[in-house]
Coordinates of C-alpha atoms in Angstrom, one line a residue:
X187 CA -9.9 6.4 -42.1
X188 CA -9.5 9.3 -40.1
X189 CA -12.5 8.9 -38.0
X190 CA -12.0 5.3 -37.7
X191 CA -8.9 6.0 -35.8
X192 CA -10.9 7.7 -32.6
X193 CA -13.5 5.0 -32.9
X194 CA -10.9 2.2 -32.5
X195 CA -9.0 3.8 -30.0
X196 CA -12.2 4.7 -27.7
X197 CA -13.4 1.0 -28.3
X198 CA -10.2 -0.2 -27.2
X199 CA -9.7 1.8 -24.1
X200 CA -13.7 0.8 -22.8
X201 CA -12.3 -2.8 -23.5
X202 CA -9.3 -2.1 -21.2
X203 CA -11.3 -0.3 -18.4
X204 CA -13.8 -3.4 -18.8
X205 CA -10.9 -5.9 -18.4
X206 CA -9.4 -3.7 -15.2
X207 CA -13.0 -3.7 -13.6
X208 CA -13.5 -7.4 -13.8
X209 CA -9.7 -8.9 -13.2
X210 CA -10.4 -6.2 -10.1
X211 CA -13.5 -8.1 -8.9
X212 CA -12.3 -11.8 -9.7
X213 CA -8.6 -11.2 -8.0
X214 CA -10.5 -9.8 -4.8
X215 CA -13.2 -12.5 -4.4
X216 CA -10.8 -15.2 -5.6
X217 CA -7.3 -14.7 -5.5
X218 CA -4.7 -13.4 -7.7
X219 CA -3.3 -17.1 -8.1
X220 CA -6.9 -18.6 -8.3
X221 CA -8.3 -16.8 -11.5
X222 CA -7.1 -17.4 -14.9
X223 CA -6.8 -14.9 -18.1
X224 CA -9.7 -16.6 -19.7
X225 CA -12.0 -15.8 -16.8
X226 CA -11.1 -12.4 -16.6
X227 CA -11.7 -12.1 -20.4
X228 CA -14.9 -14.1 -20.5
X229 CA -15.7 -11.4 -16.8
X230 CA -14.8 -8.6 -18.5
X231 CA -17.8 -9.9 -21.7
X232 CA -14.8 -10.2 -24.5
X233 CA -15.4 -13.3 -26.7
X234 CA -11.5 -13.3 -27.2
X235 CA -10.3 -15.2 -24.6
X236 CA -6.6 -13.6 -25.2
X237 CA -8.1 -10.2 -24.8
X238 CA -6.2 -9.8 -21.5
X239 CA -2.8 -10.1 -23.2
X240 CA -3.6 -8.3 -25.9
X241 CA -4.5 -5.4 -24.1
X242 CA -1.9 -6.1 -20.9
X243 CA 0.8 -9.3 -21.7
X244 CA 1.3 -11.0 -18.6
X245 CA -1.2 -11.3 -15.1
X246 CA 1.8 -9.4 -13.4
X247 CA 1.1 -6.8 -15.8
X248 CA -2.8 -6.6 -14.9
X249 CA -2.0 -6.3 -11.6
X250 CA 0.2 -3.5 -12.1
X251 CA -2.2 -1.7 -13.8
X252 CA -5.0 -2.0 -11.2
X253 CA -3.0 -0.7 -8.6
X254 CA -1.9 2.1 -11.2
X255 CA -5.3 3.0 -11.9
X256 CA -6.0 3.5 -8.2
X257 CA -2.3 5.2 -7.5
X258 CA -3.4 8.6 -9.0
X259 CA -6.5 9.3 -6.7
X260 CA -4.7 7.7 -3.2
X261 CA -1.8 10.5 -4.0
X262 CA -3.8 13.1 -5.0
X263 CA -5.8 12.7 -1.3
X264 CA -2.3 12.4 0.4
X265 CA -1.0 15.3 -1.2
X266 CA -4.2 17.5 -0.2
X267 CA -3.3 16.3 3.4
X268 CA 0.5 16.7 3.9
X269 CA -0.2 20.1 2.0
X270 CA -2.5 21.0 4.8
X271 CA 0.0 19.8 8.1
X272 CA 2.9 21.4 9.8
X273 CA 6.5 19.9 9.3
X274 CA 6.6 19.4 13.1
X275 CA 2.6 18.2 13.3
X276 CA 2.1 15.6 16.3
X277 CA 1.7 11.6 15.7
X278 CA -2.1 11.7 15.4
X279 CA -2.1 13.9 12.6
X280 CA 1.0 12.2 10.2
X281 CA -1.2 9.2 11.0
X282 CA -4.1 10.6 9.9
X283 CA -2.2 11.5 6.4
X284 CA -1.6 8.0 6.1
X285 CA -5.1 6.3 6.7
X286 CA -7.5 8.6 5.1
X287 CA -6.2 8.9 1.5
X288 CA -7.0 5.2 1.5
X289 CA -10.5 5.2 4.2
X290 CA -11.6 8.5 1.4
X291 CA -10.7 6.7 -1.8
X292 CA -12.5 3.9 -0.8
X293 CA -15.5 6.5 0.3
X294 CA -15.7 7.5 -2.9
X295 CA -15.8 4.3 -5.3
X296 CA -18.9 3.7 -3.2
X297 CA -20.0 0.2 -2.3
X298 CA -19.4 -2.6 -3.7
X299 CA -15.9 -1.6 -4.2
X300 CA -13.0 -4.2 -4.6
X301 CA -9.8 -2.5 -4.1
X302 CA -9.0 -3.0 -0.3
X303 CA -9.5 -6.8 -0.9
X304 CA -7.6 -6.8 -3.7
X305 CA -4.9 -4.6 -2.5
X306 CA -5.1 -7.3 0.7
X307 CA -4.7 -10.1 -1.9
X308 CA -1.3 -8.5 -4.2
X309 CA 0.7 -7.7 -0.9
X310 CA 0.2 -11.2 0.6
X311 CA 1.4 -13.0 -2.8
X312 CA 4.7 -13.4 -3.2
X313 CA 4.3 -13.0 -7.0
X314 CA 3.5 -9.6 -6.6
X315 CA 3.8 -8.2 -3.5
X316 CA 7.5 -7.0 -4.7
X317 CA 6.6 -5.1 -7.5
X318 CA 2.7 -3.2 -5.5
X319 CA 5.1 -1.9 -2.7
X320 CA 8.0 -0.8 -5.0
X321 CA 5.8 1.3 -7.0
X322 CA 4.2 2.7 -3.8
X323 CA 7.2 3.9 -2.8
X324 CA 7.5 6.3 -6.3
X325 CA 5.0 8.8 -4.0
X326 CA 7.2 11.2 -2.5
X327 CA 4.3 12.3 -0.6
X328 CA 4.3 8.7 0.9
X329 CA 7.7 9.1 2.3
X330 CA 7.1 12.2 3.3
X331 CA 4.6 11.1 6.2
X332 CA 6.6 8.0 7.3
X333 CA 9.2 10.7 7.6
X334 CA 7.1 12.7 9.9
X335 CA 5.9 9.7 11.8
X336 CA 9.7 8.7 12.8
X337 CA 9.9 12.1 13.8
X338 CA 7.3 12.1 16.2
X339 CA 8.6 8.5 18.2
X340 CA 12.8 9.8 18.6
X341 CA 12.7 7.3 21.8
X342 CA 11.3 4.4 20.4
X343 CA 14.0 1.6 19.4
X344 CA 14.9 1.4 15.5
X345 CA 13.8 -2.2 16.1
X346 CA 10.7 -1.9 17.4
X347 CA 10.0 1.0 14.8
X348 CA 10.3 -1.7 11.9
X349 CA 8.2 -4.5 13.4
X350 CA 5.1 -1.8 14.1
X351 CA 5.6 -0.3 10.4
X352 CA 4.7 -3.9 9.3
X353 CA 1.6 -3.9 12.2
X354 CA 0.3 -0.7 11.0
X355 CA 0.6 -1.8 7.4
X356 CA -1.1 -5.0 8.1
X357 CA -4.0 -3.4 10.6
X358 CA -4.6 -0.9 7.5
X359 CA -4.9 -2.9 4.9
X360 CA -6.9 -5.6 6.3
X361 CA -9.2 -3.9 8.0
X362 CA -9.8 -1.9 5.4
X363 CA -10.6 -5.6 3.3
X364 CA -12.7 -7.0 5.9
X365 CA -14.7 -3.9 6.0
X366 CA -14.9 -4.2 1.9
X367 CA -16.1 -7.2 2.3
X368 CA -18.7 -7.3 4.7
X369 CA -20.5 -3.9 3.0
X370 CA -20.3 -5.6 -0.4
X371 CA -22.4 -8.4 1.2
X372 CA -24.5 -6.6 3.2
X373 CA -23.2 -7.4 6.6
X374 CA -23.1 -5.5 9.5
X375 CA -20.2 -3.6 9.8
X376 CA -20.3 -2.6 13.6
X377 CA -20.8 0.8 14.7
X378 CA -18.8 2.5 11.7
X379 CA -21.4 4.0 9.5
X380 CA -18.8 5.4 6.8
X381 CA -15.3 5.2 5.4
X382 CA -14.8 8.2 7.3
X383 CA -15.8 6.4 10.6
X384 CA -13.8 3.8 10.2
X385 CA -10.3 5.7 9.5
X386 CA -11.0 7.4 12.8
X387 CA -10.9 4.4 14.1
X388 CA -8.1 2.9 12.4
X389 CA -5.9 6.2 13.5
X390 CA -7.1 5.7 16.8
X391 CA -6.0 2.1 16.9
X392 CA -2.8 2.9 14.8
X393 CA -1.6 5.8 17.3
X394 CA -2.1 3.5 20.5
X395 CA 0.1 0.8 18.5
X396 CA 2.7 3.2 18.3
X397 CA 2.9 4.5 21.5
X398 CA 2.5 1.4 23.3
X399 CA 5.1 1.2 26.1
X400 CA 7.6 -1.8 25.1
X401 CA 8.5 -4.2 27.7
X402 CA 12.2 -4.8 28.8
X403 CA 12.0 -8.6 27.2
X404 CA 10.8 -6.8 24.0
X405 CA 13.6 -3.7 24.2
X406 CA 16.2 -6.0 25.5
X407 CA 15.9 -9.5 23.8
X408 CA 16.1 -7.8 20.0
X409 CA 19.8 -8.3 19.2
X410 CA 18.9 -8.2 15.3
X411 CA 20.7 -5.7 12.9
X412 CA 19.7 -4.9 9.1
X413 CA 21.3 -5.4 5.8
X414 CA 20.3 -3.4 2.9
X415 CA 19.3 -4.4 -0.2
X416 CA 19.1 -2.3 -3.6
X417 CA 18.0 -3.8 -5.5
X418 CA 14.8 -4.9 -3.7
X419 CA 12.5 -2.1 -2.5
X420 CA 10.2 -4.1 -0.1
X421 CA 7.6 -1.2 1.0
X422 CA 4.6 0.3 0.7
X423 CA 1.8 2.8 1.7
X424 CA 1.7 1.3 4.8
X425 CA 5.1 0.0 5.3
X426 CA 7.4 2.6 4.8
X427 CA 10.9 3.0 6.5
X428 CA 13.1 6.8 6.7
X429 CA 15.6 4.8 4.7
X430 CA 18.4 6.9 7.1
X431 CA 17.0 5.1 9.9
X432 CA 18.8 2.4 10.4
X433 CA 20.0 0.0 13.1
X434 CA 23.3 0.7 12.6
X435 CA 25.2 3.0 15.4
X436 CA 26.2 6.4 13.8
X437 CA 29.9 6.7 13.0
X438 CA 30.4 2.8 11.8
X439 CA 31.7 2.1 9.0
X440 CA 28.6 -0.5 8.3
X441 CA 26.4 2.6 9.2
X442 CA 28.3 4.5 6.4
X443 CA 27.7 2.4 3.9
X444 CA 24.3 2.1 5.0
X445 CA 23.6 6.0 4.9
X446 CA 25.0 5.9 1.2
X447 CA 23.2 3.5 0.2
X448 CA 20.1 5.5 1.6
X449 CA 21.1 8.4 -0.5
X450 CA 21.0 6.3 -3.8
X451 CA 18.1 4.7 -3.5
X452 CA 15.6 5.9 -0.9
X453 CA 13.4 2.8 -0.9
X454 CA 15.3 0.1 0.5
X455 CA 14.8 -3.6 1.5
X456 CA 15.3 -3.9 4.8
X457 CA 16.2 -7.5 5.5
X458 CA 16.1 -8.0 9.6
X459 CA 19.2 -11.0 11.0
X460 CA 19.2 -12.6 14.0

């Protein structure tokens, strides 16, 4: 009985890792909405077609515990990094902490890897895209560099701050899929040889979109202000807010509650009003 035990509980996590591999494969090629339980179980080479609940519950869960699986090797990359830079480091190099620990992660799963399509696929479902960039926001590390980013642009407007953290977000995570995509089927991919290649490029691209000049129609036409929202943490790795930051004018009363609400929970939803 004893030595049964082991058996059963190795057998059981190669199921799991099985079932993460294929749902992995299937959500990136398909869509998170477009593949069923069953497929992933019949994928994944389990002749129990309710191996995914069994092993997981619900398809929210799954996908929770792919993007766990992934969390622990992206961190460990960004905390080598911001370990390695000065508090008062210049925009290049905060950027740099925020592309590579995804451009080298995806380096080393080799090709053909899945994650940056999938990763592309949860944030643009509203099902899940909650949930991915909530847990994101658990990395300290991760807020950390956004931190250092807002540092390093004092004169840009709050406003324009928030709609580029969604553009770099956006120009990281899909290029990063397209470039999946077109090495897992052989295409060419330009004149980036490597993962390493490519995040050059994507810091190059992602430092120009911040320092961009902004016109007077842009910098004077944005009469929006925020609310904040607690109980929805709407970020991620490559939308991520100084939570202190808001567009609010210091000493209100609105920007008081605004800073306490900061303080008790760092990852907030910021919702944008016209």
């Amino acid at each position: 009985m004893t030595a049964a035990r082991p058996l059963r509980t190795e057998r059981a996590s190669t199921t799991r890792d099985s079932i993460l591999t294929a749902a992995e494969r299937l959500y990136a090629e398909y869509g998170v909405f477009a593949v069923s339980n069953r497929q992933v179980s019949e994928a994944a080479g389990q002749g129990n077609n309710a191996a995914v609940g069994y092993h997981f519950g619900t398809k929210t869960d799954l996908v929770r515990a792919i993007e766990e699986r992934h969390r622990a090797p992206i961190e460990a990359h960004r905390e080598r990094l911001v370990a390695q830079t000065d508090h008062n480091a210049d925009l290049r190099v905060w950027v740099s902490c925020l592309v590579r620990p995804l451009t080298d992660h995806l380096a080393d799963l080799g090709n053909p890897s899945w994650y940056a399509r999938f990763a592309a696929q949860a944030m643009t479902d509203p099902a899940y895209h909650g949930f991915v960039v909530k847990d994101a926001l658990s990395s300290s590390s991760l807020v950390e560099v956004v931190d250092g980013i807002n540092r390093c642009l004092p004169d840009l407007p709050l406003a324009i701050r928030f709609d580029r953290n969604i553009m770099a977000r956006n120009l990281l995570m899909h290029s990063c899929a397209d470039r999946e995509r077109a090495l897992a089927t052989g295409a060419t991919v330009a004149t980036r040889t490597s993962w390493q290649a490519a995040g050059m490029g994507l810091i190059d691209a992602i430092v120009g979109m911040w320092l961009a000049p902004v016109s007077r129609s842009t910098r004077g036409g944005d009469s929006r202000r925020v609310t904040v929202d607690q109980d929805k943490c709407v970020s991620s790795g490559m939308c991520v807010m100084n939570a202190a930051e808001i567009f609010e004018e210091p000493g209100t009363e609105r920007a008081e509650g605004t800073r306490k609400a900061a303080a008790a929970c760092p990852a907030l939803a910021i919702h944008l009003e016209e």
